C-alpha cells in the first residue's frame, strides 16, 4: 500500500517536472524585497508599482517583487545599509539620506540650484546625473535611475514664514543631510536632523516646530493634520534614487540587468508623473484641508536665495564651484 502511494507521488512529481513553464517558475522564482519609507498611496508607491510590473513581466515571473512601504524595513539610512549588506535587494530613497554614503550626491541637495522641474530633470538625466549614478558602485550599490519628490517647502506650527527672519530659532526638522542642515543654520533656524519615521510624532508632541518637504509628501502624509502654516519656499529640489544591491545585481544575467534598469526608468517616470499631478492639485487640497498657505512673491523668494548664499562658501569645499555653476547654467 505504502509503496503504491509513493509510486503515485513520484509519478506526479515526474509529470510536474516535465512541464517546462511550471518547473521554471516553481524552481527559480526569487523574491526581491523593495523597501521605501512612504505609504503605497504616494509618489513612491507609483514608482514602485511601475518598477515591479516591469520586473515581473520582463522576467516572466522569475522575480516576484515584495513591497515594504512606510519604513517597514527601517528608516531610509537602514535600508541603504541593508542594500550594502545584501539583506534588501532594492530600495527607493531620497538623496537627502544618500549623501552620507556617496557625498557627490549631495550636489543635488544644494538650495536654489535648480530653477524648475524641467531644469532638474534635464541635469539628472544628462552627463552630470550619470556621473553621480556611477559613483555608487564602489559603495556596494547600483544606482539605476533618478526618481523625484518635487521642490521642498516649509511647514510649521509657530508662525507664517514670509522672510528669512521668520525662521529665527524655529526648531525645523531636516533630513540627516549636511547640505540641508548648513542651509537652515545660515537662515537662522535651529535645524534638527531626524529620520522620517519619527517626524509625525515629534510634530504632534511639539518637540519640533516644523519640517520641510515637497507637496507630494505633505499631501500623501497628511502633514496638514499636524501643521498649520505652509510656506511655498521651493528652497530645494528633492530627487530620489532607485537603487539595487550590487551583490544581487552582479548575479543577474545581462538581459535581467536590462529589465531592472528599464524598469527603474519606468518607475522614475511614474514618480515624476505623480509629482506633476501633486504640483497641480496639492495646493488646493491643502487649502481645503485648512492649511494657511503663504505664496512668496518673487522678491520674498529672492530674499531667501540671497540669505542662503552664505552656505555656498561651505558647499564649494565639497562640490567644486565650476560644477555648481555648470548645473546652474544648464538649460
Ligand atoms: O523628508 C524626508 O525624510 C523624505 O523626503 C521622505 C519623506 C522620507 C521621503 O523620501
Short mmCIF file of C-alpha atoms and ligand atoms in Angstrom, two decimals:
data_model
loop_
_atom_site.label_atom_id
_atom_site.label_comp_id
_atom_site.label_asym_id
_atom_site.label_seq_id
_atom_site.Cartn_x
_atom_site.Cartn_y
_atom_site.Cartn_z
CA UNK A 1 0.00 0.00 0.00
CA UNK A 2 2.75 2.39 1.17
CA UNK A 3 4.80 1.70 -1.95
CA UNK A 4 1.86 2.30 -4.31
CA UNK A 5 1.24 5.75 -2.69
CA UNK A 6 4.95 6.51 -3.02
CA UNK A 7 4.87 5.46 -6.70
CA UNK A 8 1.89 7.82 -7.31
CA UNK A 9 3.73 10.70 -5.62
CA UNK A 10 6.82 10.00 -7.73
CA UNK A 11 4.69 9.87 -10.90
CA UNK A 12 3.10 13.20 -10.01
CA UNK A 13 6.46 14.84 -9.31
CA UNK A 14 7.82 13.50 -12.59
CA UNK A 15 4.78 14.77 -14.50
CA UNK A 16 5.19 18.25 -12.98
CA UNK A 17 8.90 18.25 -13.71
CA UNK A 18 8.25 17.63 -17.38
CA UNK A 19 6.02 20.73 -17.77
CA UNK A 20 8.75 23.27 -18.62
CA UNK A 21 6.97 26.56 -17.71
CA UNK A 22 5.72 25.19 -14.39
CA UNK A 23 9.15 23.87 -13.35
CA UNK A 24 10.91 27.10 -14.24
CA UNK A 25 8.52 29.25 -12.26
CA UNK A 26 8.36 26.93 -9.25
CA UNK A 27 12.08 26.25 -9.02
CA UNK A 28 13.50 29.60 -9.85
CA UNK A 29 11.11 32.25 -8.56
CA UNK A 30 13.10 34.69 -6.49
CA UNK A 31 11.76 37.29 -4.12
CA UNK A 32 13.01 40.85 -4.47
CA UNK A 33 12.47 42.94 -1.36
CA UNK A 34 11.73 46.55 -2.40
CA UNK A 35 11.79 48.99 0.52
CA UNK A 36 10.81 52.65 0.76
CA UNK A 37 9.83 54.98 3.55
CA UNK A 38 6.46 56.12 2.39
CA UNK A 39 2.91 54.72 2.01
CA UNK A 40 1.90 52.91 -1.19
CA UNK A 41 -0.59 55.70 -1.99
CA UNK A 42 2.15 58.16 -2.88
CA UNK A 43 4.79 59.01 -5.50
CA UNK A 44 6.92 56.18 -4.01
CA UNK A 45 4.06 53.70 -4.42
CA UNK A 46 3.51 54.86 -8.01
CA UNK A 47 7.20 54.37 -8.82
CA UNK A 48 7.40 51.05 -7.01
CA UNK A 49 4.31 49.77 -8.85
CA UNK A 50 5.72 50.59 -12.29
CA UNK A 51 9.15 49.15 -11.43
CA UNK A 52 7.55 45.95 -10.08
CA UNK A 53 5.35 45.44 -13.14
CA UNK A 54 8.34 45.86 -15.46
CA UNK A 55 10.47 43.36 -13.48
CA UNK A 56 7.78 40.72 -13.09
CA UNK A 57 6.62 40.93 -16.70
CA UNK A 58 10.10 41.35 -18.18
CA UNK A 59 11.43 38.23 -16.43
CA UNK A 60 8.26 36.14 -16.99
CA UNK A 61 7.67 35.93 -13.27
CA UNK A 62 11.16 34.70 -12.36
CA UNK A 63 11.31 37.60 -9.88
CA UNK A 64 8.49 38.42 -7.51
CA UNK A 65 8.78 41.89 -6.02
CA UNK A 66 7.51 42.31 -2.47
CA UNK A 67 6.92 45.88 -1.29
CA UNK A 68 7.98 47.04 2.16
CA UNK A 69 6.45 50.52 2.28
CA UNK A 70 6.27 53.07 5.15
CA UNK A 71 9.74 52.28 6.55
CA UNK A 72 8.70 48.63 7.23
CA UNK A 73 12.38 47.60 6.97
CA UNK A 74 13.68 50.61 8.94
CA UNK A 75 14.44 54.27 8.20
CA UNK A 76 15.98 55.34 4.87
CA UNK A 77 19.53 55.05 6.25
CA UNK A 78 18.82 51.49 7.50
CA UNK A 79 17.57 50.46 4.08
CA UNK A 80 20.70 51.78 2.34
CA UNK A 81 22.78 49.73 4.78
CA UNK A 82 20.53 46.72 4.09
CA UNK A 83 21.32 47.14 0.40
CA UNK A 84 25.05 47.17 1.11
CA UNK A 85 24.80 44.06 3.29
CA UNK A 86 22.65 42.35 0.65
CA UNK A 87 19.71 41.79 3.03
CA UNK A 88 17.48 44.02 0.87
CA UNK A 89 17.58 43.79 -2.93
CA UNK A 90 16.05 47.11 -3.99
CA UNK A 91 15.12 50.46 -2.48
CA UNK A 92 13.77 53.85 -3.41
CA UNK A 93 15.21 56.59 -1.25
CA UNK A 94 15.66 60.37 -1.11
CA UNK A 95 19.05 61.86 -1.92
CA UNK A 96 18.84 63.59 1.46
CA UNK A 97 19.92 60.34 3.07
CA UNK A 98 22.27 59.17 0.34
CA UNK A 99 24.90 61.89 0.66
CA UNK A 100 26.03 60.13 3.85
CA UNK A 101 27.08 57.21 1.64
CA UNK A 102 28.09 58.89 -1.61
CA UNK A 103 28.98 62.54 -0.87
CA UNK A 104 28.80 63.52 -4.57
CA UNK A 105 25.03 63.04 -4.50
CA UNK A 106 24.75 65.99 -2.07
CA UNK A 107 25.27 68.31 -5.03
CA UNK A 108 21.58 67.84 -5.84
CA UNK A 109 20.62 68.98 -2.31
CA UNK A 110 22.07 72.47 -2.67
CA UNK A 111 19.33 75.07 -2.17
CA UNK A 112 18.21 77.18 -5.14
CA UNK A 113 20.38 75.14 -7.51
CA UNK A 114 17.59 74.17 -9.92
CA UNK A 115 15.16 76.68 -11.45
CA UNK A 116 12.27 74.29 -12.00
CA UNK A 117 11.38 70.62 -12.54
CA UNK A 118 12.40 70.66 -16.21
CA UNK A 119 15.84 72.05 -15.33
CA UNK A 120 16.38 69.44 -12.60
CA UNK A 121 15.19 66.53 -14.75
CA UNK A 122 17.39 67.67 -17.64
CA UNK A 123 20.54 67.81 -15.49
CA UNK A 124 19.90 64.49 -13.72
CA UNK A 125 19.09 62.65 -16.95
CA UNK A 126 22.24 64.07 -18.57
CA UNK A 127 26.01 63.57 -18.09
CA UNK A 128 26.14 65.13 -14.58
CA UNK A 129 23.38 62.82 -13.33
CA UNK A 130 25.01 59.78 -14.99
CA UNK A 131 28.33 60.61 -13.38
CA UNK A 132 26.73 60.64 -9.92
CA UNK A 133 24.90 57.34 -10.59
CA UNK A 134 28.29 55.80 -11.44
CA UNK A 135 29.75 56.72 -8.01
CA UNK A 136 27.57 54.18 -6.20
CA UNK A 137 29.26 51.03 -7.45
CA UNK A 138 32.23 51.31 -5.13
CA UNK A 139 29.79 51.51 -2.17
CA UNK A 140 28.18 48.14 -2.95
CA UNK A 141 25.17 49.75 -4.58
CA UNK A 142 23.98 50.01 -8.19
CA UNK A 143 22.13 53.27 -8.87
CA UNK A 144 19.71 52.76 -11.77
CA UNK A 145 17.59 55.90 -12.07
CA UNK A 146 16.66 59.31 -10.67
CA UNK A 147 13.16 59.46 -9.22
CA UNK A 148 11.61 62.59 -7.77
CA UNK A 149 9.65 64.18 -4.96
CA UNK A 150 9.44 67.79 -6.16
CA UNK A 151 10.57 71.07 -4.61
CA UNK A 152 10.62 71.24 -0.83
CA UNK A 153 8.51 73.77 1.12
CA UNK A 154 8.46 74.71 4.81
CA UNK A 155 5.60 73.86 7.19
CA UNK A 156 5.39 74.81 10.86
CA UNK A 157 3.07 75.47 13.78
CA UNK A 158 4.55 78.68 15.11
CA UNK A 159 4.07 81.44 12.54
CA UNK A 160 3.68 82.30 8.87
CA UNK A 161 7.10 82.44 7.23
CA UNK A 162 7.48 85.34 4.79
CA UNK A 163 11.13 86.24 5.15
CA UNK A 164 14.29 84.56 6.47
CA UNK A 165 13.96 86.42 9.81
CA UNK A 166 10.71 84.50 10.45
CA UNK A 167 12.76 81.31 10.70
CA UNK A 168 14.74 82.61 13.70
CA UNK A 169 15.07 79.91 16.33
CA UNK A 170 12.46 77.68 14.70
CA UNK A 171 13.08 74.01 15.51
CA UNK A 172 12.86 72.71 12.00
CA UNK A 173 13.29 69.03 11.25
CA UNK A 174 15.65 68.38 8.36
CA UNK A 175 16.82 65.16 6.81
CA UNK A 176 20.10 63.78 8.13
CA UNK A 177 21.85 65.77 5.45
CA UNK A 178 24.77 68.16 5.98
CA UNK A 179 23.87 70.33 2.95
CA UNK A 180 20.33 70.96 4.22
CA UNK A 181 21.48 71.44 7.81
CA UNK A 182 24.01 74.10 6.75
CA UNK A 183 21.36 75.96 4.71
CA UNK A 184 18.96 76.22 7.64
CA UNK A 185 21.74 77.21 10.03
CA UNK A 186 22.67 80.20 7.87
CA UNK A 187 18.98 81.08 7.54
CA UNK A 188 18.81 81.35 11.35
CA UNK A 189 16.60 78.34 12.10
CA UNK A 190 17.50 75.61 14.59
CA UNK A 191 17.74 72.60 12.26
CA UNK A 192 17.06 69.26 13.93
CA UNK A 193 18.13 66.25 11.87
CA UNK A 194 15.76 63.34 12.30
CA UNK A 195 14.78 60.17 10.48
CA UNK A 196 11.41 60.48 8.74
CA UNK A 197 9.66 57.76 10.74
CA UNK A 198 9.98 59.88 13.90
CA UNK A 199 8.74 63.13 12.37
CA UNK A 200 4.95 62.95 12.68
CA UNK A 201 5.03 62.05 16.39
CA UNK A 202 7.69 64.73 17.03
CA UNK A 203 5.39 67.29 15.36
CA UNK A 204 2.41 66.04 17.37
CA UNK A 205 4.34 66.26 20.62
CA UNK A 206 5.81 69.66 19.76
CA UNK A 207 9.43 68.57 20.17
CA UNK A 208 9.96 70.20 16.76
CA UNK A 209 8.07 73.19 15.36
CA UNK A 210 8.18 72.35 11.69
CA UNK A 211 9.59 70.34 8.82
CA UNK A 212 10.15 70.77 5.10
CA UNK A 213 9.07 68.51 2.25
CA UNK A 214 7.53 68.69 -1.22
CA UNK A 215 3.76 68.87 -1.85
CA UNK A 216 3.78 65.19 -2.89
CA UNK A 217 4.89 64.30 0.65
CA UNK A 218 2.86 66.92 2.53
CA UNK A 219 -0.36 65.74 0.89
CA UNK A 220 0.31 61.97 0.97
CA UNK A 221 1.49 62.02 4.60
CA UNK A 222 -1.39 64.30 5.74
CA UNK A 223 1.07 66.72 7.28
CA UNK A 224 -1.77 69.27 7.41
CA UNK A 225 -3.18 67.25 10.34
CA UNK A 226 -0.19 68.27 12.49
CA UNK A 227 0.96 71.56 10.88
CA UNK A 228 -0.82 74.88 10.44
CA UNK A 229 1.40 77.02 8.18
CA UNK A 230 2.79 76.16 4.76
CA UNK A 231 5.27 78.47 3.01
CA UNK A 232 5.89 77.77 -0.66
CA UNK A 233 9.61 78.40 -0.37
CA UNK A 234 10.63 75.81 -3.01
CA UNK A 235 14.06 76.17 -1.43
CA UNK A 236 15.48 72.90 -2.72
CA UNK A 237 14.68 70.24 -5.30
CA UNK A 238 14.31 66.77 -3.83
CA UNK A 239 15.26 63.85 -6.06
CA UNK A 240 15.08 60.20 -5.10
CA UNK A 241 17.08 57.29 -6.41
CA UNK A 242 16.11 53.77 -7.45
CA UNK A 243 18.87 51.50 -6.24
CA UNK A 244 19.69 47.80 -6.12
CA UNK A 245 22.16 45.80 -4.08
CA UNK A 246 25.39 45.22 -6.02
CA UNK A 247 25.86 41.58 -4.92
CA UNK A 248 22.29 40.88 -6.09
CA UNK A 249 22.70 42.79 -9.38
CA UNK A 250 26.02 41.11 -10.17
CA UNK A 251 24.22 37.75 -10.01
CA UNK A 252 21.75 38.72 -12.76
CA UNK A 253 22.14 37.89 -16.44
CA UNK A 254 22.69 40.79 -18.85
CA UNK A 255 19.05 40.52 -20.01
CA UNK A 256 17.80 40.64 -16.42
CA UNK A 257 20.04 43.62 -15.65
CA UNK A 258 18.46 45.44 -18.61
CA UNK A 259 14.96 44.61 -17.30
CA UNK A 260 15.82 46.01 -13.84
CA UNK A 261 17.36 49.16 -15.37
CA UNK A 262 14.49 49.84 -17.83
CA UNK A 263 12.01 49.09 -15.06
CA UNK A 264 13.73 51.62 -12.80
CA UNK A 265 13.44 54.24 -15.55
CA UNK A 266 9.72 53.41 -15.84
CA UNK A 267 9.43 53.71 -12.04
CA UNK A 268 11.16 57.10 -12.11
CA UNK A 269 8.82 58.30 -14.88
CA UNK A 270 5.81 57.20 -12.80
CA UNK A 271 7.15 59.14 -9.80
CA UNK A 272 7.60 62.24 -11.92
CA UNK A 273 4.05 61.86 -13.26
CA UNK A 274 2.74 61.69 -9.68
CA UNK A 275 4.76 64.79 -8.75
CA UNK A 276 3.38 66.69 -11.77
CA UNK A 277 -0.16 65.94 -10.53
CA UNK A 278 0.70 66.86 -6.93
CA UNK A 279 2.13 70.18 -8.13
CA UNK A 280 -1.15 70.91 -9.95
CA UNK A 281 -3.64 69.81 -7.30
CA UNK A 282 -1.73 69.61 -3.98
CA UNK A 283 -2.05 73.24 -3.02
CA UNK A 284 -5.83 73.35 -3.43
CA UNK A 285 -6.09 70.11 -1.43
CA UNK A 286 -4.05 71.53 1.45
CA UNK A 287 -6.02 74.79 1.48
CA UNK A 288 -9.27 72.79 1.58
CA UNK A 289 -7.89 70.80 4.50
CA UNK A 290 -7.37 74.11 6.34
CA UNK A 291 -3.66 74.88 5.97
CA UNK A 292 -2.68 78.54 5.90
CA UNK A 293 -0.60 78.88 2.73
CA UNK A 294 1.96 81.64 2.11
CA UNK A 295 2.84 82.04 -1.54
CA UNK A 296 6.04 84.09 -1.62
CA UNK A 297 6.43 86.98 -4.05
CA UNK A 298 9.47 86.94 -6.34
CA UNK A 299 11.20 89.47 -4.01
CA UNK A 300 10.44 87.43 -0.90
CA UNK A 301 11.79 84.28 -2.53
CA UNK A 302 14.88 86.17 -3.66
CA UNK A 303 15.50 87.19 -0.03
CA UNK A 304 15.76 83.51 0.96
CA UNK A 305 18.03 82.85 -2.01
CA UNK A 306 20.31 85.74 -1.06
CA UNK A 307 20.48 84.73 2.62
CA UNK A 308 21.40 81.16 1.78
CA UNK A 309 24.34 82.28 -0.38
CA UNK A 310 26.47 82.30 2.78
CA UNK A 311 26.22 78.49 2.81
CA UNK A 312 27.61 78.24 -0.72
CA UNK A 313 31.15 79.01 0.53
CA UNK A 314 30.85 75.85 2.62
CA UNK A 315 29.42 73.85 -0.32
CA UNK A 316 32.32 74.86 -2.59
CA UNK A 317 34.64 72.94 -0.22
CA UNK A 318 32.92 69.68 -1.22
CA UNK A 319 31.41 70.44 -4.63
CA UNK A 320 33.68 72.39 -7.00
CA UNK A 321 32.32 75.85 -7.81
CA UNK A 322 32.72 75.11 -11.55
CA UNK A 323 30.43 72.08 -11.19
CA UNK A 324 27.78 74.03 -9.26
CA UNK A 325 27.95 76.82 -11.85
CA UNK A 326 27.69 74.26 -14.65
CA UNK A 327 24.46 72.94 -13.12
CA UNK A 328 23.04 76.43 -12.58
CA UNK A 329 23.84 77.40 -16.17
CA UNK A 330 22.46 74.21 -17.77
CA UNK A 331 19.40 74.61 -19.97
O1 LIG B 1 11.89 64.18 4.50
C1 LIG B 1 12.26 63.02 4.23
O2 LIG B 1 12.91 62.34 5.04
C2 LIG B 1 11.97 62.45 2.85
O3 LIG B 1 11.61 63.48 1.97
C3 LIG B 1 10.87 61.39 2.89
C4 LIG B 1 9.56 61.96 3.39
C5 LIG B 1 11.28 60.21 3.77
C6 LIG B 1 10.65 60.82 1.52
O4 LIG B 1 11.82 60.33 0.97
#
